[in-house]
PDB file of C-alpha atoms in Angstrom:
ATOM      1  CA  MET A 204       6.082 -12.698 -19.273  1.00 81.00           C
ATOM      2  CA  LEU A 205       3.893 -11.122 -16.618  1.00 91.00           C
ATOM      3  CA  LYS A 206       4.126 -13.508 -13.684  1.00 95.00           C
ATOM      4  CA  ASN A 207       3.382 -11.174 -10.741  1.00 97.00           C
ATOM      5  CA  ILE A 208       1.217  -8.092 -11.131  1.00 97.00           C
ATOM      6  CA  VAL A 209       0.584  -5.574  -8.370  1.00 98.00           C
ATOM      7  CA  VAL A 210      -2.686  -3.713  -8.910  1.00 97.00           C
ATOM      8  CA  ALA A 211      -3.068  -0.576  -6.807  1.00 96.00           C
ATOM      9  CA  LEU A 212      -6.692   0.351  -6.172  1.00 94.00           C
ATOM     10  CA  ASP A 213      -8.238   3.213  -4.275  1.00 86.00           C
ATOM     11  CA  ALA A 214     -11.859   3.676  -3.278  1.00 74.00           C
ATOM     12  CA  SER A 215     -12.790   5.779  -6.303  1.00 76.00           C
ATOM     13  CA  GLU A 216     -14.463   5.150  -9.638  1.00 80.00           C
ATOM     14  CA  ILE A 217     -10.982   4.725 -11.129  1.00 88.00           C
ATOM     15  CA  ALA A 218     -10.724   1.285  -9.482  1.00 91.00           C
ATOM     16  CA  ASP A 219     -13.396  -0.182 -11.768  1.00 92.00           C
ATOM     17  CA  ARG A 220     -11.558   1.142 -14.820  1.00 92.00           C
ATOM     18  CA  VAL A 221      -8.257  -0.331 -13.564  1.00 94.00           C
ATOM     19  CA  ILE A 222      -9.884  -3.763 -13.154  1.00 94.00           C
ATOM     20  CA  GLU A 223     -11.437  -3.526 -16.640  1.00 93.00           C
ATOM     21  CA  THR A 224      -8.003  -2.741 -18.094  1.00 93.00           C
ATOM     22  CA  LEU A 225      -6.441  -5.635 -16.187  1.00 94.00           C
ATOM     23  CA  GLN A 226      -9.095  -7.974 -17.596  1.00 93.00           C
ATOM     24  CA  ASP A 227      -8.132  -6.845 -21.109  1.00 92.00           C
ATOM     25  CA  LEU A 228      -4.562  -8.088 -20.591  1.00 92.00           C
ATOM     26  CA  VAL A 229      -3.741 -11.606 -21.728  1.00 90.00           C
ATOM     27  CA  LEU A 230      -2.316 -13.250 -18.629  1.00 92.00           C
ATOM     28  CA  ALA A 231      -0.599 -16.609 -18.392  1.00 93.00           C
ATOM     29  CA  LYS A 232      -2.464 -19.200 -16.328  1.00 93.00           C
ATOM     30  CA  ASP A 233       0.315 -19.160 -13.727  1.00 95.00           C
ATOM     31  CA  SER A 234       0.219 -15.363 -13.325  1.00 97.00           C
ATOM     32  CA  LYS A 235      -0.623 -13.947  -9.923  1.00 97.00           C
ATOM     33  CA  VAL A 236      -2.389 -10.647  -9.246  1.00 98.00           C
ATOM     34  CA  ILE A 237      -1.894  -8.793  -5.971  1.00 98.00           C
ATOM     35  CA  LEU A 238      -4.769  -6.374  -5.396  1.00 98.00           C
ATOM     36  CA  CYS A 239      -3.614  -3.706  -2.968  1.00 97.00           C
ATOM     37  CA  HIS A 240      -5.102  -0.704  -1.228  1.00 95.00           C
ATOM     38  CA  VAL A 241      -3.121   1.799   0.827  1.00 94.00           C
ATOM     39  CA  PHE A 242      -4.811   3.550   3.739  1.00 92.00           C
ATOM     40  CA  PRO A 243      -3.413   6.851   5.006  1.00 83.00           C
ATOM     41  CA  PRO A 244      -1.317   6.458   8.151  1.00 81.00           C
ATOM     42  CA  PRO A 245      -3.264   6.888  11.426  1.00 73.00           C
ATOM     43  CA  GLU A 246      -1.248   9.939  12.483  1.00 64.00           C
ATOM     44  CA  SER A 247      -2.632  11.882   9.511  1.00 50.00           C
ATOM     45  CA  GLU A 248      -6.057  11.826  11.189  1.00 50.00           C
ATOM     46  CA  MET A 249      -4.718  14.075  13.925  1.00 50.00           C
ATOM     47  CA  GLU A 250      -3.722  16.666  11.351  1.00 55.00           C
ATOM     48  CA  LEU A 251      -7.272  17.068  10.009  1.00 53.00           C
ATOM     49  CA  PRO A 252      -8.847  20.451  10.767  1.00 54.00           C
ATOM     50  CA  ALA A 253     -11.631  20.296  13.347  1.00 51.00           C
ATOM     51  CA  ASP A 254     -13.953  22.526  11.301  1.00 52.00           C
ATOM     52  CA  ARG A 255     -14.093  20.242   8.239  1.00 52.00           C
ATOM     53  CA  PRO A 256     -15.875  16.917   7.701  1.00 51.00           C
ATOM     54  CA  HIS A 257     -13.756  13.817   8.230  1.00 50.00           C
ATOM     55  CA  PRO A 258     -13.936  10.545   6.314  1.00 52.00           C
ATOM     56  CA  ASP A 259     -15.644   7.537   7.893  1.00 49.00           C
ATOM     57  CA  SER A 260     -13.801   5.580  10.530  1.00 49.00           C
ATOM     58  CA  PRO A 261     -10.814   3.635   9.144  1.00 53.00           C
ATOM     59  CA  ALA A 262     -12.070   0.315  10.584  1.00 54.00           C
ATOM     60  CA  LEU A 263     -15.354   0.564   8.687  1.00 50.00           C
ATOM     61  CA  SER A 264     -13.727   1.672   5.467  1.00 81.00           C
ATOM     62  CA  SER A 265     -11.191  -1.133   5.811  1.00 86.00           C
ATOM     63  CA  LEU A 266     -14.003  -3.711   5.803  1.00 90.00           C
ATOM     64  CA  GLN A 267     -15.677  -2.000   2.856  1.00 91.00           C
ATOM     65  CA  VAL A 268     -12.446  -1.888   0.874  1.00 92.00           C
ATOM     66  CA  GLU A 269     -11.685  -5.537   1.613  1.00 93.00           C
ATOM     67  CA  LYS A 270     -15.177  -6.582   0.463  1.00 94.00           C
ATOM     68  CA  GLN A 271     -14.753  -4.610  -2.776  1.00 94.00           C
ATOM     69  CA  LEU A 272     -11.345  -6.184  -3.417  1.00 96.00           C
ATOM     70  CA  GLN A 273     -12.875  -9.629  -2.836  1.00 96.00           C
ATOM     71  CA  ILE A 274     -15.488  -8.822  -5.493  1.00 95.00           C
ATOM     72  CA  TYR A 275     -12.694  -7.837  -7.896  1.00 95.00           C
ATOM     73  CA  GLN A 276     -10.901 -11.119  -7.077  1.00 96.00           C
ATOM     74  CA  THR A 277     -13.879 -13.122  -8.333  1.00 95.00           C
ATOM     75  CA  GLN A 278     -13.619 -11.319 -11.686  1.00 94.00           C
ATOM     76  CA  LEU A 279     -10.013 -12.351 -12.305  1.00 95.00           C
ATOM     77  CA  PRO A 280      -9.079 -15.416 -14.374  1.00 92.00           C
ATOM     78  CA  VAL A 281      -5.850 -16.036 -12.412  1.00 96.00           C
ATOM     79  CA  GLU A 282      -4.762 -16.573  -8.810  1.00 97.00           C
ATOM     80  CA  SER A 283      -4.904 -13.431  -6.695  1.00 97.00           C
ATOM     81  CA  GLU A 284      -4.430 -12.130  -3.196  1.00 97.00           C
ATOM     82  CA  ILE A 285      -5.303  -8.982  -1.284  1.00 97.00           C
ATOM     83  CA  GLU A 286      -2.886  -6.638   0.471  1.00 97.00           C
ATOM     84  CA  LEU A 287      -4.280  -3.908   2.733  1.00 96.00           C
ATOM     85  CA  VAL A 288      -1.541  -1.651   4.047  1.00 95.00           C
ATOM     86  CA  SER A 289      -1.194   1.788   5.549  1.00 93.00           C
ATOM     87  CA  GLY A 290       1.345   4.483   4.784  1.00 94.00           C
ATOM     88  CA  ASP A 291       2.385   6.734   1.938  1.00 93.00           C
ATOM     89  CA  PRO A 292       0.584   5.363  -1.160  1.00 93.00           C
ATOM     90  CA  ALA A 293       3.478   5.545  -3.629  1.00 95.00           C
ATOM     91  CA  GLU A 294       6.027   4.177  -1.158  1.00 96.00           C
ATOM     92  CA  GLU A 295       3.754   1.292  -0.134  1.00 97.00           C
ATOM     93  CA  ILE A 296       2.914   0.351  -3.730  1.00 97.00           C
ATOM     94  CA  ILE A 297       6.619   0.298  -4.583  1.00 98.00           C
ATOM     95  CA  ARG A 298       7.377  -1.709  -1.420  1.00 98.00           C
ATOM     96  CA  LEU A 299       4.713  -4.303  -2.309  1.00 98.00           C
ATOM     97  CA  ALA A 300       6.033  -4.507  -5.869  1.00 98.00           C
ATOM     98  CA  ASN A 301       9.490  -5.276  -4.481  1.00 98.00           C
ATOM     99  CA  ILE A 302       8.191  -7.849  -1.970  1.00 98.00           C
ATOM    100  CA  HIS A 303       6.167  -9.688  -4.629  1.00 98.00           C
ATOM    101  CA  LYS A 304       8.875  -9.314  -7.296  1.00 98.00           C
ATOM    102  CA  ALA A 305       6.323  -7.677  -9.581  1.00 98.00           C
ATOM    103  CA  ASP A 306       6.773  -7.689 -13.338  1.00 97.00           C
ATOM    104  CA  LEU A 307       4.103  -5.016 -13.706  1.00 97.00           C
ATOM    105  CA  ILE A 308       2.286  -2.461 -11.564  1.00 97.00           C
ATOM    106  CA  VAL A 309      -1.178  -1.353 -12.689  1.00 97.00           C
ATOM    107  CA  ILE A 310      -2.364   1.927 -11.187  1.00 95.00           C
ATOM    108  CA  GLY A 311      -5.018   4.524 -11.890  1.00 91.00           C
ATOM    109  CA  SER A 312      -4.457   8.217 -12.465  1.00 86.00           C
ATOM    110  CA  ARG A 313      -6.881  10.890 -11.333  1.00 72.00           C
ATOM    111  CA  GLY A 314      -5.601  13.186 -14.059  1.00 60.00           C
ATOM    112  CA  LEU A 315      -4.563  16.013 -11.767  1.00 52.00           C
ATOM    113  CA  THR A 316      -3.026  18.956 -13.559  1.00 50.00           C
ATOM    114  CA  GLY A 317      -1.543  22.311 -12.722  1.00 51.00           C
ATOM    115  CA  MET A 318      -1.637  23.477  -9.124  1.00 49.00           C
ATOM    116  CA  ASN A 319      -3.659  20.464  -7.903  1.00 48.00           C
ATOM    117  CA  ARG A 320      -0.912  18.130  -9.113  1.00 44.00           C
ATOM    118  CA  ILE A 321       1.771  20.237  -7.427  1.00 46.00           C
ATOM    119  CA  VAL A 322      -0.107  20.516  -4.126  1.00 43.00           C
ATOM    120  CA  GLN A 323      -1.551  16.988  -3.920  1.00 44.00           C
ATOM    121  CA  GLY A 324       1.254  15.211  -5.725  1.00 57.00           C
ATOM    122  CA  SER A 325       0.829  12.350  -8.141  1.00 82.00           C
ATOM    123  CA  VAL A 326       1.065   8.829  -6.785  1.00 90.00           C
ATOM    124  CA  SER A 327       1.143   7.350 -10.281  1.00 90.00           C
ATOM    125  CA  SER A 328       4.001   9.652 -11.359  1.00 89.00           C
ATOM    126  CA  GLN A 329       6.063   8.696  -8.320  1.00 93.00           C
ATOM    127  CA  VAL A 330       5.408   4.972  -8.894  1.00 95.00           C
ATOM    128  CA  VAL A 331       6.407   5.294 -12.567  1.00 94.00           C
ATOM    129  CA  GLU A 332       9.583   7.130 -11.577  1.00 94.00           C
ATOM    130  CA  GLU A 333      10.656   4.950  -8.641  1.00 96.00           C
ATOM    131  CA  GLY A 334       8.984   1.575  -9.272  1.00 96.00           C
ATOM    132  CA  PRO A 335      11.109  -1.552  -9.755  1.00 97.00           C
ATOM    133  CA  CYS A 336       9.264  -2.660 -12.910  1.00 97.00           C
ATOM    134  CA  SER A 337       7.049  -1.454 -15.736  1.00 97.00           C
ATOM    135  CA  VAL A 338       3.963   0.532 -14.741  1.00 97.00           C
ATOM    136  CA  LEU A 339       0.662   0.651 -16.597  1.00 96.00           C
ATOM    137  CA  VAL A 340      -1.160   3.873 -15.747  1.00 93.00           C
ATOM    138  CA  VAL A 341      -4.901   3.745 -16.391  1.00 93.00           C
ATOM    139  CA  LYS A 342      -6.412   7.148 -17.038  1.00 87.00           C
ATOM    140  CA  VAL A 343     -10.019   8.066 -16.419  1.00 76.00           C
ATOM    141  CA  LYS A 344     -11.874   8.578 -19.673  1.00 66.00           C
TER     142      LYS A 344
END
């Protein structure tokens, strides 16, 4: 039985697809969903090249992400909570799964292949490999 489910969401269009897939699962009334988002660690901002555009300030994006996760919460038929953390995405997702004693992790996949996958890495692959429970990987259609 799926009692605790960690759902890893980023700020991309994949998040909507992950939530749709989660809604398709038949969950027990006493199930709990932990919606999580992992922000890059602050020190990574210092490594950004000065001649390239930078993402919006982390404080602003943190509020935006939290609001979006709250919207997702209203769409869920079971109890849920939000976890906003910072660090390496795969490591933090696995850490949260351990803390919450997850029975399932639901995560999206950007579908990187070839050199992009080698250079950028695959969070979903690392979570599947190292996660403490089953992992449902939602692919973009």
